[in-house]
GROMACS .gro file of C-alpha atoms in nm:
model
  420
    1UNK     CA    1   1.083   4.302   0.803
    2UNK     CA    2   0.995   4.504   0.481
    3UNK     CA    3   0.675   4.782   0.529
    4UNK     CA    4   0.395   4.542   0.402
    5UNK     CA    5   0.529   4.237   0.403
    6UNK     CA    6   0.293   4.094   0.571
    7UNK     CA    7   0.001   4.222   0.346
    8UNK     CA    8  -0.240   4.034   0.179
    9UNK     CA    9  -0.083   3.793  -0.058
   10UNK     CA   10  -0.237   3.715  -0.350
   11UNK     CA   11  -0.368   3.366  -0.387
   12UNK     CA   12  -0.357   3.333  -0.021
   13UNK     CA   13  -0.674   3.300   0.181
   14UNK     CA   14  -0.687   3.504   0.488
   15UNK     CA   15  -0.720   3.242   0.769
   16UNK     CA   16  -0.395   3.076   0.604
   17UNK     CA   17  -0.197   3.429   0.644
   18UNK     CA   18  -0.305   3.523   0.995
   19UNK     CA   19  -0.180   3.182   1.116
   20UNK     CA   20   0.180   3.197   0.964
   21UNK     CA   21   0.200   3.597   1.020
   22UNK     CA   22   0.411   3.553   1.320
   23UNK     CA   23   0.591   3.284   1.211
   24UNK     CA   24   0.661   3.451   0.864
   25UNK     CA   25   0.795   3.826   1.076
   26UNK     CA   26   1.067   3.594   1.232
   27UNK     CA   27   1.154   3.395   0.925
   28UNK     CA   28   1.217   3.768   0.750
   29UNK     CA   29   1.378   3.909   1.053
   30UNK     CA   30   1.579   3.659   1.219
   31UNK     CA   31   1.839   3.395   1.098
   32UNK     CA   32   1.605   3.089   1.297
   33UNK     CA   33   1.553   2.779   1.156
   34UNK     CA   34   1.246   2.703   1.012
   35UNK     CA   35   1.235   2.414   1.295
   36UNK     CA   36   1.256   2.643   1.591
   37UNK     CA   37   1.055   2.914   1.424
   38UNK     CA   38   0.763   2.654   1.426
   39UNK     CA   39   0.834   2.530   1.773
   40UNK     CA   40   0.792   2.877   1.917
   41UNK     CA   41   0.490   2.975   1.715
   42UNK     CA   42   0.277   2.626   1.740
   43UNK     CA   43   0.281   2.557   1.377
   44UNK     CA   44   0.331   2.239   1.164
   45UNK     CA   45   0.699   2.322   1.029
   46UNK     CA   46   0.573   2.118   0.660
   47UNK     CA   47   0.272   2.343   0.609
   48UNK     CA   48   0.495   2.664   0.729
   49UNK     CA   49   0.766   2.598   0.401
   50UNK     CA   50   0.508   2.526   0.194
   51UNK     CA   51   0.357   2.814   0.264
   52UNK     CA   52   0.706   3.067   0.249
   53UNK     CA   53   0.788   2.828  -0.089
   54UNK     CA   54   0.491   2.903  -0.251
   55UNK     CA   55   0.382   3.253  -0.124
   56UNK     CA   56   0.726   3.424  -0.014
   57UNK     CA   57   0.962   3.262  -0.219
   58UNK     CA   58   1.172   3.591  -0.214
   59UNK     CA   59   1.216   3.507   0.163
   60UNK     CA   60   1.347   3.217   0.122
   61UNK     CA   61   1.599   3.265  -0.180
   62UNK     CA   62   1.750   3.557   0.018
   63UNK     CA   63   1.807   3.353   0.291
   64UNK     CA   64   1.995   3.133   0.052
   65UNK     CA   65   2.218   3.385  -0.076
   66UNK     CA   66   2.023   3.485  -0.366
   67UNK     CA   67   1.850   3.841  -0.344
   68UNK     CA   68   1.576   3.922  -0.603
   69UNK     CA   69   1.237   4.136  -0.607
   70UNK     CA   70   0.936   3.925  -0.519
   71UNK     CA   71   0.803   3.940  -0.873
   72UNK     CA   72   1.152   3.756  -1.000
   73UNK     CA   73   1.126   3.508  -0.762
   74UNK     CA   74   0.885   3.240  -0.944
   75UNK     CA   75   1.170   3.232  -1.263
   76UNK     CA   76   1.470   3.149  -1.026
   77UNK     CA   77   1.627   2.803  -0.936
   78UNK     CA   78   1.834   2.749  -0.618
   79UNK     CA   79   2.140   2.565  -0.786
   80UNK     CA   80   2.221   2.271  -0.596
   81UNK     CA   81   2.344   1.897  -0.635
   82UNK     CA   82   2.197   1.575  -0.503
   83UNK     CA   83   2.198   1.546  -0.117
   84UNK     CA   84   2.319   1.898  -0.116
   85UNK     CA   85   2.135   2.146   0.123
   86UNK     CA   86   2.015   2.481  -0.040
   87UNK     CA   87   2.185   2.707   0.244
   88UNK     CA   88   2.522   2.506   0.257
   89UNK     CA   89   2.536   2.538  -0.151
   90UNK     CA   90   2.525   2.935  -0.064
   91UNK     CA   91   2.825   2.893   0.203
   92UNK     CA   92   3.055   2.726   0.034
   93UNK     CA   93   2.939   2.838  -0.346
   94UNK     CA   94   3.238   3.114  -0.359
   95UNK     CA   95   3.502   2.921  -0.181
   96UNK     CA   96   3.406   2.628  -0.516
   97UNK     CA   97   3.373   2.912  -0.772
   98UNK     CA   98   3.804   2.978  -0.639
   99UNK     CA   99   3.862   2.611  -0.603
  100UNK     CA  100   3.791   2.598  -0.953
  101UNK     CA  101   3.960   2.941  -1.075
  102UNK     CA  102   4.344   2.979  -1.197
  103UNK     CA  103   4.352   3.273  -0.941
  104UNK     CA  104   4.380   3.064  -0.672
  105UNK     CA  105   4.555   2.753  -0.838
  106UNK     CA  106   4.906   2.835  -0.651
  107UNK     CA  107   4.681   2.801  -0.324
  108UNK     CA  108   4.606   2.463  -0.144
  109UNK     CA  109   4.220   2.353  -0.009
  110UNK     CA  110   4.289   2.454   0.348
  111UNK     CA  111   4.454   2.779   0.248
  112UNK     CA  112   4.139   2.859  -0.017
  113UNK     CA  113   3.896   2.765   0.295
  114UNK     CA  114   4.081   3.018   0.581
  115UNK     CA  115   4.057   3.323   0.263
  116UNK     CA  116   3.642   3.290   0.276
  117UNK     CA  117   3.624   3.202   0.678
  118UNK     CA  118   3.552   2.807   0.604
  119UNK     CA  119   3.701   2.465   0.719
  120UNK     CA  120   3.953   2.317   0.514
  121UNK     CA  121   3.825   1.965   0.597
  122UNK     CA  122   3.450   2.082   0.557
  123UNK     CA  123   3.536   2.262   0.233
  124UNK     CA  124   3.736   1.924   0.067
  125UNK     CA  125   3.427   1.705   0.198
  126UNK     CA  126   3.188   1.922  -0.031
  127UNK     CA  127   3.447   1.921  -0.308
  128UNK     CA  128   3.528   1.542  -0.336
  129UNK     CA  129   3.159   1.497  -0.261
  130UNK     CA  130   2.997   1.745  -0.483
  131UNK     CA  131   3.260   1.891  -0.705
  132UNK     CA  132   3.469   1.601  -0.824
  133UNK     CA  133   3.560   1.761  -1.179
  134UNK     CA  134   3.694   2.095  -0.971
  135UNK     CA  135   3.948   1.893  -0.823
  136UNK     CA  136   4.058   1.708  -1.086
  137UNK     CA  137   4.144   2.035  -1.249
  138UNK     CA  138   4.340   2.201  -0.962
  139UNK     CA  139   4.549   1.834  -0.985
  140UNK     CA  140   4.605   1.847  -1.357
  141UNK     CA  141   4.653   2.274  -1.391
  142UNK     CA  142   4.920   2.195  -1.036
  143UNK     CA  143   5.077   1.946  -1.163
  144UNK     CA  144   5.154   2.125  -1.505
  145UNK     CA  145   5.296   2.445  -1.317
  146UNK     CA  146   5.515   2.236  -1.124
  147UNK     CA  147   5.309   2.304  -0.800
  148UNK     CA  148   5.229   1.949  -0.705
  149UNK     CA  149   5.288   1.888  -0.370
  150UNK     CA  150   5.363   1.521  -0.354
  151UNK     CA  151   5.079   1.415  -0.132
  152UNK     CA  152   4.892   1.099  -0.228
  153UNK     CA  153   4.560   1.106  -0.365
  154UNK     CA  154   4.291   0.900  -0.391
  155UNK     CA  155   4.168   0.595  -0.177
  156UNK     CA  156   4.449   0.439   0.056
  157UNK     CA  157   4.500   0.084   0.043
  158UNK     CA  158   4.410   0.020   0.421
  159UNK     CA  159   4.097   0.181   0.320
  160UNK     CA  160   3.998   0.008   0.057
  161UNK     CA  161   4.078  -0.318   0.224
  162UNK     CA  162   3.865  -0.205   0.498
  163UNK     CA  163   3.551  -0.167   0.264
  164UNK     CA  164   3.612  -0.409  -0.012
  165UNK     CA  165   3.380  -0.617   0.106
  166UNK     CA  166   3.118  -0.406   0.206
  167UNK     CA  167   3.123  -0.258  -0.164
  168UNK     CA  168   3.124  -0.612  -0.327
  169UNK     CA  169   2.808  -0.683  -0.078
  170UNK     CA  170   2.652  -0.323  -0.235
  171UNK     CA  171   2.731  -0.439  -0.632
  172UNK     CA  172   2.605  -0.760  -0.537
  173UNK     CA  173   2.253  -0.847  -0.768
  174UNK     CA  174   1.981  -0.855  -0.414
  175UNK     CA  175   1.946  -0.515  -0.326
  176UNK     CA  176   2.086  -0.419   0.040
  177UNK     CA  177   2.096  -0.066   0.222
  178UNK     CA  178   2.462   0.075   0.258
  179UNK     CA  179   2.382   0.062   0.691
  180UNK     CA  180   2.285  -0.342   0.628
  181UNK     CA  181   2.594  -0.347   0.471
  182UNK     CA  182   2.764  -0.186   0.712
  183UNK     CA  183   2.630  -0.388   0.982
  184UNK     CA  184   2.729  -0.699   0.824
  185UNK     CA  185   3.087  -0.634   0.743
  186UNK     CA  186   3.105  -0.442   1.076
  187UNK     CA  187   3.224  -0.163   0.940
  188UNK     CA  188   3.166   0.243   1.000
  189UNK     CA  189   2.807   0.297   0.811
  190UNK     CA  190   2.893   0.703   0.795
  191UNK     CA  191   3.311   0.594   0.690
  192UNK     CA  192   3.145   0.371   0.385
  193UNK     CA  193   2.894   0.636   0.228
  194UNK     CA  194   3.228   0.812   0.234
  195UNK     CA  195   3.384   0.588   0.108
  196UNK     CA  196   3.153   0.550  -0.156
  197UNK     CA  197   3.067   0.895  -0.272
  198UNK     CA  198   3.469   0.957  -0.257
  199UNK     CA  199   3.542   0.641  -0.469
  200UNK     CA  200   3.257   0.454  -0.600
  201UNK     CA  201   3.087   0.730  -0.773
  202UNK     CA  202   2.935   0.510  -1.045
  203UNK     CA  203   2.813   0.238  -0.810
  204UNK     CA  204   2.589   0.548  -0.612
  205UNK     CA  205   2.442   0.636  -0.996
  206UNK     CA  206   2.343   0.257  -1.026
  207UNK     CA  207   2.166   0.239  -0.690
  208UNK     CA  208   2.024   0.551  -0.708
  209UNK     CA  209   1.841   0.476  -1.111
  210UNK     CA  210   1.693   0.119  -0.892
  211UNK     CA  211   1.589   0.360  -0.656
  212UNK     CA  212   1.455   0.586  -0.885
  213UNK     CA  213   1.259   0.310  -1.024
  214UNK     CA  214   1.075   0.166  -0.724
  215UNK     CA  215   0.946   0.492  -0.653
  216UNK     CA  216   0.563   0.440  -0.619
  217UNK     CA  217   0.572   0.090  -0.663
  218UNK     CA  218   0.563  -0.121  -0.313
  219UNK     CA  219   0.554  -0.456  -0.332
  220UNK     CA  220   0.625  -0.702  -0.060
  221UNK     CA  221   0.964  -0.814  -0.063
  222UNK     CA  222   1.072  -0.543  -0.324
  223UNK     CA  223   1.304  -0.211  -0.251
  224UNK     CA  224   1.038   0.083  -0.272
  225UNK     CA  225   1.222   0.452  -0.328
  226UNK     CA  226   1.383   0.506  -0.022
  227UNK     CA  227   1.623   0.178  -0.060
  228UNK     CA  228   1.470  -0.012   0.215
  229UNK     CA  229   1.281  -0.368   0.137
  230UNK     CA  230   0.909  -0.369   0.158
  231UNK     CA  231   0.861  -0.599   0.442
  232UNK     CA  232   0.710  -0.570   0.777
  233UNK     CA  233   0.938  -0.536   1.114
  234UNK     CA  234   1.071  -0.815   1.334
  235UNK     CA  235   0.866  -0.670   1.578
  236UNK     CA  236   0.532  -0.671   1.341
  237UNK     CA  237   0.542  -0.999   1.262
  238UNK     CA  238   0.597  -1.134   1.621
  239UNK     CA  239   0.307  -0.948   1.732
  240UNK     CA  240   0.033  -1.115   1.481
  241UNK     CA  241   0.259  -1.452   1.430
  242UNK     CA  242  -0.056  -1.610   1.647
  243UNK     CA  243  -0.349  -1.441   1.485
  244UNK     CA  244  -0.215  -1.528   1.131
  245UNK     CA  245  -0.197  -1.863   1.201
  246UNK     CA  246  -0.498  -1.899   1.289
  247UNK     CA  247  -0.634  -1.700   1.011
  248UNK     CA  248  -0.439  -1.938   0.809
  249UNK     CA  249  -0.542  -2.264   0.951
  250UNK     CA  250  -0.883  -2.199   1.092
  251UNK     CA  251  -1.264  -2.050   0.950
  252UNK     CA  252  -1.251  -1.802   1.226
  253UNK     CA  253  -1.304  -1.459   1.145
  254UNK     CA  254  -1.041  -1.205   1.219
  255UNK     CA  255  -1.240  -1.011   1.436
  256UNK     CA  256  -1.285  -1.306   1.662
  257UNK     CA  257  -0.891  -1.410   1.590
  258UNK     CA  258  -0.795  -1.086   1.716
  259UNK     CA  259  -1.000  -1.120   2.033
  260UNK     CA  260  -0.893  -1.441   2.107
  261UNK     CA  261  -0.492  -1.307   2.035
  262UNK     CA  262  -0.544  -1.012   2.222
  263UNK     CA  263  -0.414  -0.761   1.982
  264UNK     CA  264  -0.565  -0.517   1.783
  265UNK     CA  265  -0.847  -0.577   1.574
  266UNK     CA  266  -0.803  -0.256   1.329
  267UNK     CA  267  -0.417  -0.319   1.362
  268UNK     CA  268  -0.471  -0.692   1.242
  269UNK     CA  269  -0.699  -0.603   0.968
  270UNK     CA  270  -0.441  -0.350   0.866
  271UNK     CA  271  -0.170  -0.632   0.858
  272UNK     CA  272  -0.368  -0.882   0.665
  273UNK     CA  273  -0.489  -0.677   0.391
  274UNK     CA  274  -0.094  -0.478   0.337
  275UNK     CA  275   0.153  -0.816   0.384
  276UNK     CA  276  -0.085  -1.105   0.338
  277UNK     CA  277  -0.395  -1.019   0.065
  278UNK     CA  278  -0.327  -1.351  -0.089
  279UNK     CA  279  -0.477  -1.506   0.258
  280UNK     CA  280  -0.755  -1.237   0.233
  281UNK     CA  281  -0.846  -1.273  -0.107
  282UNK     CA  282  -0.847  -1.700  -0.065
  283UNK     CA  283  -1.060  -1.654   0.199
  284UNK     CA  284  -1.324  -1.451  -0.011
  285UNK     CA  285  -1.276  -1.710  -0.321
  286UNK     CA  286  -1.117  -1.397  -0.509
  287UNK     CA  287  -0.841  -1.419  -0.786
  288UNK     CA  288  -0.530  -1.263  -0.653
  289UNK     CA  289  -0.209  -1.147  -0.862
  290UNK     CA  290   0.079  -0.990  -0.701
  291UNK     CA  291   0.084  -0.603  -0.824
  292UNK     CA  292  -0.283  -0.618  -0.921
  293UNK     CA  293  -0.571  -0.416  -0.812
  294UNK     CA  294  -0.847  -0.657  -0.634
  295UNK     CA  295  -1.132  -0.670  -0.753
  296UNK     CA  296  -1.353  -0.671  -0.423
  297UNK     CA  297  -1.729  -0.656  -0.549
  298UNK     CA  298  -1.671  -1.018  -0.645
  299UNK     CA  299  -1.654  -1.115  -0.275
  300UNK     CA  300  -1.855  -1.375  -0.139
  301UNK     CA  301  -2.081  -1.217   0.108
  302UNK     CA  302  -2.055  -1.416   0.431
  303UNK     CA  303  -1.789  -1.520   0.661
  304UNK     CA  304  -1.583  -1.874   0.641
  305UNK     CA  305  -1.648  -1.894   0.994
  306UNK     CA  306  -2.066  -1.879   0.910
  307UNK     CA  307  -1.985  -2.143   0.651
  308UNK     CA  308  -1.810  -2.363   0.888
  309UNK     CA  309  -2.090  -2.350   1.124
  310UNK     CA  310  -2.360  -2.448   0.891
  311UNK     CA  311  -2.111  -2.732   0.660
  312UNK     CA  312  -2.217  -3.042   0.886
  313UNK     CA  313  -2.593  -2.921   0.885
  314UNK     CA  314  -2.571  -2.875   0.521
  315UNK     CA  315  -2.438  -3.233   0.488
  316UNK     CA  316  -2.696  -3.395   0.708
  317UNK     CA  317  -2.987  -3.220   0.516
  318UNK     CA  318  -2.817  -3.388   0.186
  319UNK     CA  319  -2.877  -3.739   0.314
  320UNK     CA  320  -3.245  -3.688   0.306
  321UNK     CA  321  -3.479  -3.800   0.519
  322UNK     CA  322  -3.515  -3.492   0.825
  323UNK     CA  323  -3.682  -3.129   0.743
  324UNK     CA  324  -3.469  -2.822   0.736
  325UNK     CA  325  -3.603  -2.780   1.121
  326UNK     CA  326  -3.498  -3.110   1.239
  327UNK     CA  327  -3.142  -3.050   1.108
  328UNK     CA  328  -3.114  -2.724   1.264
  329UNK     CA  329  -3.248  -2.838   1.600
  330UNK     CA  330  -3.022  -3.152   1.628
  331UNK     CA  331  -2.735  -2.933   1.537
  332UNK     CA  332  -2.889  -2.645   1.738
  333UNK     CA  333  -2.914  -2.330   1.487
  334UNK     CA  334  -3.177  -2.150   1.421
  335UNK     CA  335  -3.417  -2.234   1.145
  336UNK     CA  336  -3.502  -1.986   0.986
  337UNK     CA  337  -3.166  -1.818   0.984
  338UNK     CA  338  -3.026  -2.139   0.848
  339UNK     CA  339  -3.325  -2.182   0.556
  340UNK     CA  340  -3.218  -1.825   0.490
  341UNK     CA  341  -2.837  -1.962   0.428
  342UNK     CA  342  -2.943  -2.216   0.233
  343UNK     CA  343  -3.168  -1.974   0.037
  344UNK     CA  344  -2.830  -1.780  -0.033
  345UNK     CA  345  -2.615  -2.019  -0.077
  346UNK     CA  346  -2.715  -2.376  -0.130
  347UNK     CA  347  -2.997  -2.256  -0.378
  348UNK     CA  348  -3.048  -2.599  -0.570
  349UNK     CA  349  -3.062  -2.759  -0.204
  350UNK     CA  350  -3.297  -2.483  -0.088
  351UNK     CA  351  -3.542  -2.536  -0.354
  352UNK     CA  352  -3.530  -2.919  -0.316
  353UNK     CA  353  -3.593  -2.946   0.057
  354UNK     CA  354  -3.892  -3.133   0.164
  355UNK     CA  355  -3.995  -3.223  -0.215
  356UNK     CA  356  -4.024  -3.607  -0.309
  357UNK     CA  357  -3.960  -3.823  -0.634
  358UNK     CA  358  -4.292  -3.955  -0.822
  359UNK     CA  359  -4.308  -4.276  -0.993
  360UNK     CA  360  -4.285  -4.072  -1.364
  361UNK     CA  361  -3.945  -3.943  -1.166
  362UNK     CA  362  -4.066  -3.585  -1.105
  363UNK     CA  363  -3.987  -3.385  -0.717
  364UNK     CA  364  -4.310  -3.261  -0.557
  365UNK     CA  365  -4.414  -3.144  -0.223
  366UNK     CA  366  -4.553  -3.383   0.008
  367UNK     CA  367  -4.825  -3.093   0.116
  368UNK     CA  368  -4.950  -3.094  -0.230
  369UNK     CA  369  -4.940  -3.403  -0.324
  370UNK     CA  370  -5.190  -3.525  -0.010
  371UNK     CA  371  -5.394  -3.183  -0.054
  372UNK     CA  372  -5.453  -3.308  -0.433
  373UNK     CA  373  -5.409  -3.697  -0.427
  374UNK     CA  374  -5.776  -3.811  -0.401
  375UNK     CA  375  -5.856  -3.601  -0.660
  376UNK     CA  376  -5.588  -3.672  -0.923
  377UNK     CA  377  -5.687  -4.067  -0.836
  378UNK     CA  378  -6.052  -4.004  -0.921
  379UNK     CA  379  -5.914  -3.825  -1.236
  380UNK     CA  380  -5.704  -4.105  -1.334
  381UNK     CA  381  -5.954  -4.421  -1.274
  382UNK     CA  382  -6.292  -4.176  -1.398
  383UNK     CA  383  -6.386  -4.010  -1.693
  384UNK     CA  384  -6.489  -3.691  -1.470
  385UNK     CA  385  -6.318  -3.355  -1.598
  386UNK     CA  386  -6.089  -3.171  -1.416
  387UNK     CA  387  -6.340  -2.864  -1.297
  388UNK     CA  388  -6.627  -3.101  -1.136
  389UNK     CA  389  -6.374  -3.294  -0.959
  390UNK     CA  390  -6.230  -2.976  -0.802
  391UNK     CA  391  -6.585  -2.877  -0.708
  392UNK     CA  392  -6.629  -3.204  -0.555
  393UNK     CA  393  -6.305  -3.162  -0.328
  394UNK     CA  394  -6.357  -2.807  -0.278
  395UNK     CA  395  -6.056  -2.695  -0.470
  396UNK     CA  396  -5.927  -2.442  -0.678
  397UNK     CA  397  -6.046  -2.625  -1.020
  398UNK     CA  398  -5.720  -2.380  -1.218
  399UNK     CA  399  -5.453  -2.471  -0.901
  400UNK     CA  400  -5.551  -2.870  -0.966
  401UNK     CA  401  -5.496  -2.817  -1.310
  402UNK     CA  402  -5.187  -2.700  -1.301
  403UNK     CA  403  -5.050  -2.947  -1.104
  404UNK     CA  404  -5.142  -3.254  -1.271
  405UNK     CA  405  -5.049  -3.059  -1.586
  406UNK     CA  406  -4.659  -3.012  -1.421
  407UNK     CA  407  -4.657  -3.337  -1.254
  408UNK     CA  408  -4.864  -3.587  -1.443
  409UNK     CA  409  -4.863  -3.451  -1.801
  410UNK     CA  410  -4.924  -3.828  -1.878
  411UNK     CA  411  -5.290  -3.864  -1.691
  412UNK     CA  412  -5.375  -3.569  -1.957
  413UNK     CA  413  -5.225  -3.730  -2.248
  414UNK     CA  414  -5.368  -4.068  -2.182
  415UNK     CA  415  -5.706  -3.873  -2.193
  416UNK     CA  416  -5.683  -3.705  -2.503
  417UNK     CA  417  -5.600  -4.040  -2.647
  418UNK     CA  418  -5.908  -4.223  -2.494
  419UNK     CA  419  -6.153  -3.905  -2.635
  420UNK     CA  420  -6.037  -3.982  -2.960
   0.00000   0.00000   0.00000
């Protein structure tokens, strides 16, 4: 390795260059892959190529084939096609550049490959695979000097017999993987992507745009980036088949679901809310739309399980007739934990419990009506004001006013009618 290689980069914090200096005096010294340089130095091999792409990228275009001072290295691009390593672009990059060259047109593949040390076979793979146009010069430029050889070219019938269907399966409309493919027409899943990069050039382009489209934008049943459908495994589903449905058909919570299933309650929670948020959201009485964020501050703030437990007390105390205490002993809960539910969430219930219907048709409190019902009588059959019957009964003379005023506003009335 270069005197001072190893100095202080700049940008680079210290910590970050003492951990990759080993690793780095191998990658400039040796011909290791990055893989094995990792393995031996106890590194993570994604932070170690970050780290030579950003900070040594010198190292790294050298190794390539491309040798430049460290300064230059920022301004140069490693020229390479789709699927095409970096390193096997520099191999075969002269053997190409000759493929493609009128120096070398009265020379076949193989013959090209055994001039720069290569494999014939290897060097025609990267040709038809990479460099289509380079070949179909060398046929047109050999077949005008009369140095065709005769050979056939292109697909061979067997061979496209033996994919046809596989391909139709791939321009079908519903997206499938070339291995599904593959699998289904039982053919060779390495023979058809071949096959298809050899011969079906534009049907690769077309996947590869609906690939290129799905890219950040998983949605359950959908192909994301990588080709593959968004979906959870055989193997997923089978293992929370149980808990969902009971999720599904049940008020249980999935904490308890998961206990009673014997799987994992993080796991489960982690299932629900990626393949089945519609179930989630229902449960919660949120609005759920496929592709949408959720808006979770609207949740309800108790369980379906809690409102299961309290639904047939709820309904008793609607009948009438038994206190909030009754109810929750005959159904055994806890009163005050269930006058607290109702509080939350039976308000109009809450604030109506225990109160009775007056003859004028308004609700009021048994307690206060016997606390104040001698009095209001004595008010309603006497002339006697309102403060010396209060003093008489030893009550609050402004209290007693105020509840004949809310509850008997006609007692009052009548008396400013008799006064006139």
């Amino acid at each position: 390795m270069k005197e001072n290689e190893c100095n202080r980069t700049r940008g680079c914090k210290p910590e970050t260059e003492a951990k990759y200096r080993s690793a780095l005096e191998l990658y400039a010294a040796t011909d290791l892959p990055c893989a094995e340089i990792c393995r031996q130095c106890g590194i993570s091999p994604g932070g170690f190529t970050r780290y030579i792409r950003i900070y040594h990228r010198h190292l790294m275009l050298e190794r390539n084939g491309i040798k430049c001072r460290p300064e230059e290295a920022g301004g140069i691009k490693m020229s390479q096609r789709r699927g095409q390593r970096p390193e096997t672009h520099a191999r075969y990059k002269e053997a190409v550049a000759a493929c493609d060259s009128m120096d070398y047109i009265a020379y076949n593949v193989s013959q090209i490959a055994r001039e720069f040390g290569l494999n014939g076979t290897n060097l025609g793979r990267q040709l038809r695979t990479h460099y289509p146009e380079v070949l179909e010069f060398r046929e047109r430029a050999r077949q005008r000097l009369g140095l065709d050889d005769g050979l056939p070219r292109g697909t061979r019938p067997w061979c496209k017999e033996q994919y046809a269907e596989a391909v139709e399966l791939l321009r079908a409309d519903r997206y499938i993987t070339a291995q599904e493919a593959a699998e289904r027409c039982q053919v060779s899943y390495t023979g058809l992507k071949q096959h298809l990069i050899f011969y079906h050039k534009e049907l690769v382009g077309h996947r590869i745009k609906i690939r290129e489209q799905a890219i950040r934008q998983q949605r359950k049943g959908k192909i994301t980036g990588r080709g593959t459908l968004h979906v959870p495994t055989p193997e997923t589903i089978g293992k929370y088949a149980e808990a969902l449905h009971l999720y599904r058909t049940t008020p249980l919570s999935a904490r308890k679901i998961a206990k009673q299933t014997g799987v994992s309650t993080k796991g489960f929670y982690e299932y629900l809310q990626t393949w089945h948020k519609d179930l989630v959201c229902e449960r919660k009485g949120i609005p759920y739309e496929e592709g949408k964020p959720v808006d979770w501050s609207s949740a309800r703030k108790y369980n379906p399980a809690t409102a299961a437990k309290y639904a047939d007390a709820i309904v008793r105390l609607k009948e009438g007739g038994l206190t909030t205490a009754k109810v929750a002993a005959e159904f055994g809960l806890h009163p005050e934990c269930f006058r607290q539910y109702l509080k939350e969430h039976e308000p109009e219930l809450h604030a109506g419990l225990g109160m009775k219907r007056t003859g004028n048709g308004k609700m009021v409190s048994p307690k206060s009506m016997e606390k104040y019902k001698e009095a209001i009588h004595l008010y309603e059959t006497t002339s006697e004001s309102l403060k010396s019957i209060a003093r008489s009964f030893g009550l609050n003379d402004c209290s007693l006013g105020q509840f004949v005023k809310r509850h008997f506003p006609e007692l009052i009335e009548r008396r400013k009618q008799a006064q006139r």
